[in-house]
PDB file of C-alpha atoms in Angstrom:
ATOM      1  CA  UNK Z1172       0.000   0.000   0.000  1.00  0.00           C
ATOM      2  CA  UNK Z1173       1.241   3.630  -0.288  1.00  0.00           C
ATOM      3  CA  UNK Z1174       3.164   4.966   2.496  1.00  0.00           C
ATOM      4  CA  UNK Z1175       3.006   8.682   3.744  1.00  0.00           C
ATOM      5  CA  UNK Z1176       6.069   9.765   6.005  1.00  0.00           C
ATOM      6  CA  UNK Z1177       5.849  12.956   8.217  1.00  0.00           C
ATOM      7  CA  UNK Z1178       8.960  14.289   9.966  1.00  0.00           C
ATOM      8  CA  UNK Z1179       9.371  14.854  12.883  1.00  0.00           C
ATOM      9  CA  UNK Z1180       6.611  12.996  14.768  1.00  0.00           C
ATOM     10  CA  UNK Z1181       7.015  15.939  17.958  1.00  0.00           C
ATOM     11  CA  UNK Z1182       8.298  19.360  18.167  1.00  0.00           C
ATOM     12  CA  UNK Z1183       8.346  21.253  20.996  1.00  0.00           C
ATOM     13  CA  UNK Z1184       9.754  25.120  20.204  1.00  0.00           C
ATOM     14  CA  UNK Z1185       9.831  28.310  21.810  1.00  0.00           C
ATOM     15  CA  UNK Z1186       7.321  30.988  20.638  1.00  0.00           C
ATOM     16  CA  UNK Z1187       8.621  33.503  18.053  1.00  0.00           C
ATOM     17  CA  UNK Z1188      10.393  30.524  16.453  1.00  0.00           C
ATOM     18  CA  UNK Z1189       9.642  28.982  13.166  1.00  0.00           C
ATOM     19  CA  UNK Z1190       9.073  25.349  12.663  1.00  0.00           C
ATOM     20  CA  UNK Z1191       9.112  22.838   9.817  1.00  0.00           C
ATOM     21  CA  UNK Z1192       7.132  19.456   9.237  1.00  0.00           C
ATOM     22  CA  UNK Z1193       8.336  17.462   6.073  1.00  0.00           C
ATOM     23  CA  UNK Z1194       5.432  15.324   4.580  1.00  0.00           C
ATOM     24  CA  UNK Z1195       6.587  12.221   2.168  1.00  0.00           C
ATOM     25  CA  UNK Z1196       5.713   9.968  -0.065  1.00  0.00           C
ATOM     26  CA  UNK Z1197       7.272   7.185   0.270  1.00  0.00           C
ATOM     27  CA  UNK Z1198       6.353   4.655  -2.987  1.00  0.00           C
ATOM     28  CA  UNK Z1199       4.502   6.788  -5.316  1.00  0.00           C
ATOM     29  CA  UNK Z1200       4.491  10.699  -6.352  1.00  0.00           C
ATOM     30  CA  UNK Z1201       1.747  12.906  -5.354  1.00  0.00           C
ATOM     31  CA  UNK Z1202       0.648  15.811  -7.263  1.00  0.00           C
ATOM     32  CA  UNK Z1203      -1.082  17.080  -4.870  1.00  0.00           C
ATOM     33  CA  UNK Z1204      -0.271  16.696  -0.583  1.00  0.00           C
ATOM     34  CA  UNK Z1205      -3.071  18.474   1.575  1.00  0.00           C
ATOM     35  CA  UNK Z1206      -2.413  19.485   4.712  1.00  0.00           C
ATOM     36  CA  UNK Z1207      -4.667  19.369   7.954  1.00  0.00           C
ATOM     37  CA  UNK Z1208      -4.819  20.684  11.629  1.00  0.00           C
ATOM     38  CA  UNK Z1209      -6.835  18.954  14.536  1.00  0.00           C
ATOM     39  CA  UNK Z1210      -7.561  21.620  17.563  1.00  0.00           C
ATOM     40  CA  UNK Z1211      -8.396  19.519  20.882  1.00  0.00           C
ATOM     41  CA  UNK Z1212     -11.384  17.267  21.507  1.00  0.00           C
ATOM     42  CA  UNK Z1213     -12.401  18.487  17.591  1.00  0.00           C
ATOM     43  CA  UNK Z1214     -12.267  16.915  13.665  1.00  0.00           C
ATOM     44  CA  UNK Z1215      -9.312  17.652  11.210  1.00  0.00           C
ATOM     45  CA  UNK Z1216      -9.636  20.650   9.455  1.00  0.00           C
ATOM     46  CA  UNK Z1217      -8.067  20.996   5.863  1.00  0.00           C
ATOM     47  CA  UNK Z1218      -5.709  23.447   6.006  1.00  0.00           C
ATOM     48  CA  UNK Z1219      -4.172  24.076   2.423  1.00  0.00           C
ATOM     49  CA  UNK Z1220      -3.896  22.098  -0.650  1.00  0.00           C
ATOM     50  CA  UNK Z1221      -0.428  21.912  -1.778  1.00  0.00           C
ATOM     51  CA  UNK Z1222       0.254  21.560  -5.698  1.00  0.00           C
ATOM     52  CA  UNK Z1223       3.837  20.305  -6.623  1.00  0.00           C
ATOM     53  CA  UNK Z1224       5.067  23.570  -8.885  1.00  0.00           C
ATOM     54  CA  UNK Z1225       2.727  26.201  -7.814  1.00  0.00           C
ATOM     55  CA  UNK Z1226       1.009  27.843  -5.189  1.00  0.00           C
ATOM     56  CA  UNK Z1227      -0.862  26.095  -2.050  1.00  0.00           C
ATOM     57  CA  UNK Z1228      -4.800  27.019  -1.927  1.00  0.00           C
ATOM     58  CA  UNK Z1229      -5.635  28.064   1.718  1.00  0.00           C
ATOM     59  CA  UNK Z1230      -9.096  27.277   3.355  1.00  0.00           C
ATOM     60  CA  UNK Z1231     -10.670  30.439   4.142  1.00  0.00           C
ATOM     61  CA  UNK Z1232      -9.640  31.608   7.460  1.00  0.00           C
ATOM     62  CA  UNK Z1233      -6.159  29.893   7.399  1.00  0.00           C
ATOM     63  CA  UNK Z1234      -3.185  32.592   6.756  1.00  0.00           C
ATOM     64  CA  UNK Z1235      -1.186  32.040   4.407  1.00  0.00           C
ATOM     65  CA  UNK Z1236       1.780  34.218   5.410  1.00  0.00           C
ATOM     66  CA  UNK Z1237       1.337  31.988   8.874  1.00  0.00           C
ATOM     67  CA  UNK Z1238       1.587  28.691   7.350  1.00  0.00           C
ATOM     68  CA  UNK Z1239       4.119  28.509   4.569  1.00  0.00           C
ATOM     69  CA  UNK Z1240       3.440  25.404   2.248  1.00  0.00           C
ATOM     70  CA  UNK Z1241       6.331  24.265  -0.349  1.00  0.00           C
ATOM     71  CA  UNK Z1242       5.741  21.560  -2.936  1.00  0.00           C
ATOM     72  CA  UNK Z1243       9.211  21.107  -4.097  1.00  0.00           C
ATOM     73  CA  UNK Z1244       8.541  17.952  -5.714  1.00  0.00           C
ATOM     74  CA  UNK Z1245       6.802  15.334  -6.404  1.00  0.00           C
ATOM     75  CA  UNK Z1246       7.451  13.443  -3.314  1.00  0.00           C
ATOM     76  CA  UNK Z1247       7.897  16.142  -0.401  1.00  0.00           C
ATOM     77  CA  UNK Z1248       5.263  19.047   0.996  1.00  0.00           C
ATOM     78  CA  UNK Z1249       6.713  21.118   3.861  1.00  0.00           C
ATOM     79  CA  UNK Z1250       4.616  23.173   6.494  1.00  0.00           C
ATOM     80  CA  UNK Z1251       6.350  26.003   8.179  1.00  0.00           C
ATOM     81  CA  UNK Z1252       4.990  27.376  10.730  1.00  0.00           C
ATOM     82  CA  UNK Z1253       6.078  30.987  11.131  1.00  0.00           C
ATOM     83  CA  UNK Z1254       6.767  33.023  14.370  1.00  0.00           C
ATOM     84  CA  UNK Z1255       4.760  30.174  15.985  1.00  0.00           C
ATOM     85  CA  UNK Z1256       3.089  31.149  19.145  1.00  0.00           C
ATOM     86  CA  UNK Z1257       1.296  28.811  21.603  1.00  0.00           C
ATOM     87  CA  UNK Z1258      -1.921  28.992  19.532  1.00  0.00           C
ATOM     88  CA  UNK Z1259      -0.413  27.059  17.059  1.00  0.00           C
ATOM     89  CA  UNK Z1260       0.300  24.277  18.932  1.00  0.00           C
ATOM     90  CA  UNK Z1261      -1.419  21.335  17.592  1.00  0.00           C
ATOM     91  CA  UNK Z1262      -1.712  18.332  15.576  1.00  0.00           C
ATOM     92  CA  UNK Z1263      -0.670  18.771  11.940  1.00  0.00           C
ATOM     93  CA  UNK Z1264      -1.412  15.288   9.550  1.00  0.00           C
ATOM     94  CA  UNK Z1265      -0.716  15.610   6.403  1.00  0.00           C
ATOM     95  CA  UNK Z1266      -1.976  13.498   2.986  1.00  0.00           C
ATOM     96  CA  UNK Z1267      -1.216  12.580  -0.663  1.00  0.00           C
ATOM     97  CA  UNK Z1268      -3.812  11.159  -3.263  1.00  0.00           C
ATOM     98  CA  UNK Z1269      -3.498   8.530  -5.444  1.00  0.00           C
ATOM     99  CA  UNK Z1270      -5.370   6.742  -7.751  1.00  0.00           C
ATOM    100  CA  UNK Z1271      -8.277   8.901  -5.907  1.00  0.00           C
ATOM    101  CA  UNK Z1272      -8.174   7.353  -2.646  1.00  0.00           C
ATOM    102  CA  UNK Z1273      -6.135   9.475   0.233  1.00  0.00           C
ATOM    103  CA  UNK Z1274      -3.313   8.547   2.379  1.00  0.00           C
ATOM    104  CA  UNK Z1275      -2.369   9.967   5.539  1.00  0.00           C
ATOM    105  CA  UNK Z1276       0.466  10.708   7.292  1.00  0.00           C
ATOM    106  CA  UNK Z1277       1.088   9.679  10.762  1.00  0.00           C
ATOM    107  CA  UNK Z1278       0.831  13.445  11.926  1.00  0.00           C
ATOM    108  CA  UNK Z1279       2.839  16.079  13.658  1.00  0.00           C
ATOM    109  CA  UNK Z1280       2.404  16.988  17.239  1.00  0.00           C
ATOM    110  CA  UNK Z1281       3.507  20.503  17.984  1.00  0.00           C
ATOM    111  CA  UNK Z1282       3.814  22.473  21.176  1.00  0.00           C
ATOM    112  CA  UNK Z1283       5.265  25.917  21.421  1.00  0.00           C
ATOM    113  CA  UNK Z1284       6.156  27.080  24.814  1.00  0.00           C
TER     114      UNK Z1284
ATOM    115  CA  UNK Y1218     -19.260  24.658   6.702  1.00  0.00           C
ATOM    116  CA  UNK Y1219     -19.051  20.963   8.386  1.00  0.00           C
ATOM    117  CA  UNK Y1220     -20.125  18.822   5.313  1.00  0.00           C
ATOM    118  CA  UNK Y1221     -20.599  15.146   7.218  1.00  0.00           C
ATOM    119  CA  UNK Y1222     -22.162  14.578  10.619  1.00  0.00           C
ATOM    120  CA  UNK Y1223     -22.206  11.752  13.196  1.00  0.00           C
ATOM    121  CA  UNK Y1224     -23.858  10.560  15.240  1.00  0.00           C
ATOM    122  CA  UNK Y1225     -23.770   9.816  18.375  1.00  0.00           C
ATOM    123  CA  UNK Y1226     -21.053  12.681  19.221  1.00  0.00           C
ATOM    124  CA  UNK Y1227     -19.884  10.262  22.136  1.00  0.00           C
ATOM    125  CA  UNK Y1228     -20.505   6.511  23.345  1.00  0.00           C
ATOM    126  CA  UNK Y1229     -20.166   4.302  26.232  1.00  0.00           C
ATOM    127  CA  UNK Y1230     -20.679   1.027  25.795  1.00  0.00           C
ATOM    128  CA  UNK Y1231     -20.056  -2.543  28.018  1.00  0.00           C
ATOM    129  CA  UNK Y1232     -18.139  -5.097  26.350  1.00  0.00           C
ATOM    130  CA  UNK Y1233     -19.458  -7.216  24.271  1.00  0.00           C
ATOM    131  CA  UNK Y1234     -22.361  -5.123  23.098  1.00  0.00           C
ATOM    132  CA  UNK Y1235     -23.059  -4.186  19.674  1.00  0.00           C
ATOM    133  CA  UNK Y1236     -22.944  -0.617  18.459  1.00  0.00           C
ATOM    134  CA  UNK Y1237     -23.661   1.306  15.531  1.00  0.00           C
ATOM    135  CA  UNK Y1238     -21.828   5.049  14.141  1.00  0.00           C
ATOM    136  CA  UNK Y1239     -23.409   6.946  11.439  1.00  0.00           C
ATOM    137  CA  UNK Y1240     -22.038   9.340   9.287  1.00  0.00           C
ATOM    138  CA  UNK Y1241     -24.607  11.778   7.115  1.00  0.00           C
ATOM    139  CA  UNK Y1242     -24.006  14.229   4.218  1.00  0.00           C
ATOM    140  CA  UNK Y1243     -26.202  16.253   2.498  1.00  0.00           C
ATOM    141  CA  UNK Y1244     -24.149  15.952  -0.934  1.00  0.00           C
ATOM    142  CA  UNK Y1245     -23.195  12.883  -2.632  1.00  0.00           C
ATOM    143  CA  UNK Y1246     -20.416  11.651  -1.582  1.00  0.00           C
ATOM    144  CA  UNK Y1247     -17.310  10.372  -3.631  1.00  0.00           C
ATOM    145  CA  UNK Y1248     -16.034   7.568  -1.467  1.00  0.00           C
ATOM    146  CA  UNK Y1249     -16.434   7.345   2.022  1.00  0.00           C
ATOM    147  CA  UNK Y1250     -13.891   6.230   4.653  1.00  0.00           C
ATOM    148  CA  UNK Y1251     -14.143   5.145   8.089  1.00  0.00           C
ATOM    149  CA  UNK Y1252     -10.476   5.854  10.369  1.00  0.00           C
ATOM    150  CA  UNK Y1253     -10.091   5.518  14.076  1.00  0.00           C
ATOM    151  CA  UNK Y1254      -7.799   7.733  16.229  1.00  0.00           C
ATOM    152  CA  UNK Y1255      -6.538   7.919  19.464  1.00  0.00           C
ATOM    153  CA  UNK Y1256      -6.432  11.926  19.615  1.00  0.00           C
ATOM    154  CA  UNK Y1257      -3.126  13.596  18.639  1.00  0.00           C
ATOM    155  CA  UNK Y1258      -2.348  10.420  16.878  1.00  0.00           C
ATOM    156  CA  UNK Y1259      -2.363   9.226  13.554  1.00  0.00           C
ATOM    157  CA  UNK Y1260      -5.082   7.865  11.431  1.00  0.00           C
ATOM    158  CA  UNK Y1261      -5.754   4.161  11.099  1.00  0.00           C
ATOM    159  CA  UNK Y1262      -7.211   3.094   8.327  1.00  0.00           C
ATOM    160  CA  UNK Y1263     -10.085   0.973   8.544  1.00  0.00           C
ATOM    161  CA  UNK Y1264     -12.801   1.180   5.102  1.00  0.00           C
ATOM    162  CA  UNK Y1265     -13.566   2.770   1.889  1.00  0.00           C
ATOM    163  CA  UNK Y1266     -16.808   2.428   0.545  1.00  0.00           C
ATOM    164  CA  UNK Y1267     -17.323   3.374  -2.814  1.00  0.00           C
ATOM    165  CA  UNK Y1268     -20.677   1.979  -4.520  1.00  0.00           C
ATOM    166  CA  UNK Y1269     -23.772   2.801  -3.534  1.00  0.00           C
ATOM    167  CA  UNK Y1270     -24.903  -0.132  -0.830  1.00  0.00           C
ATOM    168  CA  UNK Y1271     -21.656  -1.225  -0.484  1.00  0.00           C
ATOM    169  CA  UNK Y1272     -20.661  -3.195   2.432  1.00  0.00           C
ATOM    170  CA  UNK Y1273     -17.358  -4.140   3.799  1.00  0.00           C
ATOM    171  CA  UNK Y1274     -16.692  -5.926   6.804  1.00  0.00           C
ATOM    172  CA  UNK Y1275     -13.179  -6.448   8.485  1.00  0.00           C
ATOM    173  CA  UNK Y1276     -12.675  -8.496  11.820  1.00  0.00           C
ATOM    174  CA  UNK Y1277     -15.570  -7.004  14.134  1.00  0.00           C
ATOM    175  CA  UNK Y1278     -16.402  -4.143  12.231  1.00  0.00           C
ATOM    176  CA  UNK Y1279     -18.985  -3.713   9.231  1.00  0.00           C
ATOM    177  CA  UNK Y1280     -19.489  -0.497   7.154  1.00  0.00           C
ATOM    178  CA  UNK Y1281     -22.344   0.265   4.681  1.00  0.00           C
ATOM    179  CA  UNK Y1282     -22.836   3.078   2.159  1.00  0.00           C
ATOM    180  CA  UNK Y1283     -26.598   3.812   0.867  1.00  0.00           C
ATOM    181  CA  UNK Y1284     -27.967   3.684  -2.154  1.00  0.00           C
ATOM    182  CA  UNK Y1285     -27.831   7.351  -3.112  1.00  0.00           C
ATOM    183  CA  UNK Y1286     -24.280   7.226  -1.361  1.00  0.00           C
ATOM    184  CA  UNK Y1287     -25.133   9.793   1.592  1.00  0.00           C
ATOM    185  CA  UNK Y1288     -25.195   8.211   4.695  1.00  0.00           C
ATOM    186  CA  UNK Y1289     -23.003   5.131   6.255  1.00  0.00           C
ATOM    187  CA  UNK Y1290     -23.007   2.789   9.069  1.00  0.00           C
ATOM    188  CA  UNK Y1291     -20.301   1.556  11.228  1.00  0.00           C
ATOM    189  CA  UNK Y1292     -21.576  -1.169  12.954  1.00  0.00           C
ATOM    190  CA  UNK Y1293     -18.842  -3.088  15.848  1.00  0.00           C
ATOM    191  CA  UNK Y1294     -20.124  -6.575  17.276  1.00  0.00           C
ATOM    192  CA  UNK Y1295     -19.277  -7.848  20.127  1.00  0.00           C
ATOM    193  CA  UNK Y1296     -17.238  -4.904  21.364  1.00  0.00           C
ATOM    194  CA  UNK Y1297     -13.537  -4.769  23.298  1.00  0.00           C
ATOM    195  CA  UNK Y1298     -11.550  -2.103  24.971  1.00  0.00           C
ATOM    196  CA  UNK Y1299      -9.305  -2.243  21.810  1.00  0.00           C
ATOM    197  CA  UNK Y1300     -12.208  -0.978  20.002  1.00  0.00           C
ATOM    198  CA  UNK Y1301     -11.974   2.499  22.293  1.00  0.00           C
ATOM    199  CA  UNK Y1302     -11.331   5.335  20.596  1.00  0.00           C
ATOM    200  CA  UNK Y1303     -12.753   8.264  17.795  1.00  0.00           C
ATOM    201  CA  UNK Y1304     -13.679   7.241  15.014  1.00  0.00           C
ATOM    202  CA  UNK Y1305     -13.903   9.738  12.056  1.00  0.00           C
ATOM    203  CA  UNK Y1306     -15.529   9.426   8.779  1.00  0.00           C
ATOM    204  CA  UNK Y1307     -14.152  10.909   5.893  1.00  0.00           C
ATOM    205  CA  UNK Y1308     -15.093  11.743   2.296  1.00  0.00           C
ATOM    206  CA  UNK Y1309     -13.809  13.571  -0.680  1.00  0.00           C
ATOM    207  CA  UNK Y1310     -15.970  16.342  -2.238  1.00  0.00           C
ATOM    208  CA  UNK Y1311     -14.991  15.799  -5.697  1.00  0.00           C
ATOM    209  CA  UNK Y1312     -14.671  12.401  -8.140  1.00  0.00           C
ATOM    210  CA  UNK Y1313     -11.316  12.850  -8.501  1.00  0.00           C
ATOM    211  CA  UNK Y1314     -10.797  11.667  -4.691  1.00  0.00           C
ATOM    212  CA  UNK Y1315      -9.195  14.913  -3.828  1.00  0.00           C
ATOM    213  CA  UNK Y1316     -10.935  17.938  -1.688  1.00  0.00           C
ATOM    214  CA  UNK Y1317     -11.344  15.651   1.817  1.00  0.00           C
ATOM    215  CA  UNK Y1318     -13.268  16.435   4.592  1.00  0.00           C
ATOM    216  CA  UNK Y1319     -13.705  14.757   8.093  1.00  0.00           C
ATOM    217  CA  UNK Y1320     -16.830  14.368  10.257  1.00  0.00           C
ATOM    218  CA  UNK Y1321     -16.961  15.601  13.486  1.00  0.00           C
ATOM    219  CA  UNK Y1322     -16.048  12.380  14.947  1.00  0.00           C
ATOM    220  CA  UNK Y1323     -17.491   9.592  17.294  1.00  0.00           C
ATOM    221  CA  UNK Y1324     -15.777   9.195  20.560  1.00  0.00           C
ATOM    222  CA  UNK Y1325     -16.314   5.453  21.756  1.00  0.00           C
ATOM    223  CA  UNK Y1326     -15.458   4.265  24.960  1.00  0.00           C
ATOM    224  CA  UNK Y1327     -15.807   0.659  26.043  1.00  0.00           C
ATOM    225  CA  UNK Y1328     -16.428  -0.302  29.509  1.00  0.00           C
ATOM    226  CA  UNK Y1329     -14.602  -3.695  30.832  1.00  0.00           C
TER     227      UNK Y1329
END
């Protein structure tokens, strides 16, 4: 089956600092990686679509300049999370489609002191 | 706007008794999945229904889709503690299996 990775696993980070989560691909290439966020006790919420080669589409209400998405290939999505403050601590979890059926990621769990 | 429901929001039940999740949309959906979670953990995997009245069944655990593809079942028999835990329901909003959105989730808990 296809195999998303997501790096690291935990992050703990001071606020004001900027953090990265890698999301992979492991056996196929994705065009397209989404990204999602769970807030405590609640669902997932998509985040951004990320498109290898261009822009990432941002859900209404999720700031782009905030969340930095990078699709540098076909293989890898990256989430930065700029001048992170407590707030943003959460669970990221990313996916990649293929073949029309989704694969997830194992997630990020990130606190920011 | 929150595209799929479920119902209940929460459930306790003793082992070894049956229990039933649903998961509603008011749009067709384009394949439906079924994933349980421990919170702040990853997603497991657990059905994809595609057809309308599909049904799937792995181990313990039997999912249907309808016939106009809007509403499924998760249905557990015989329940365990290993079956604790949320369980989310997922669907894309386009054919092209792309666009996903996740129900509010069920949380079960199962009572030794």
């Amino acid at each position: 089956g296809a195999v998303v990775s997501q790096h690291p696993s935990r992050v703990i980070c001071k606020s004001g600092t900027s953090v990265k989560i890698e999301c992979r691909s492991l056996d196929f290439q994705a065009t397209t990686m989404f990204w999602y966020r769970q807030f405590p006790k609640k669902s997932l919420m998509l985040m951004a679509t990320s498109n290898e080669g261009s822009k990432a589409t941002y859900e209404q209400g999720v700031e782009k300049d905030k969340f930095l998405i990078n699709h540098a290939s076909l293989t890898l999505s990256t989430l930065t999370v700029t001048s992170a403050h407590p707030e943003d601590s959460s669970f990221y979890i990313c996916s990649a489609s293929r073949a029309n059926e989704q694969f997830f990621g194992p997630g990020t769990r990130l606190t920011v002191l | 706007s929150q595209e799929l429901e479920q119902s209940p929001q929460s459930l306790i039940v003793q082992e070894g008794k049956n229990l039933t999740i649903n998961c509603t949309s008011s749009k067709t959906l384009y394949g439906l999945y079924w994933y349980k979670q421990k919170y702040g953990e990853g997603l497991i995997f657990l059905m994809m229904l595609q057809k309308g009245g599909e049904e799937k069944s792995h181990e313990k655990i039997t999912a249907k889709l309808d016939e106009k593809k809007q509403q499924s079942s998760l249905h557990i028999t015989a329940s365990q503690p290993s079956h604790a835990g949320i369980y989310l329901c997922g669907a894309a909003r386009d054919n092209y299996g792309q666009n996903f959105v996740f129900g509010p989730g069920t949380r079960l808990s199962v009572l030794p």
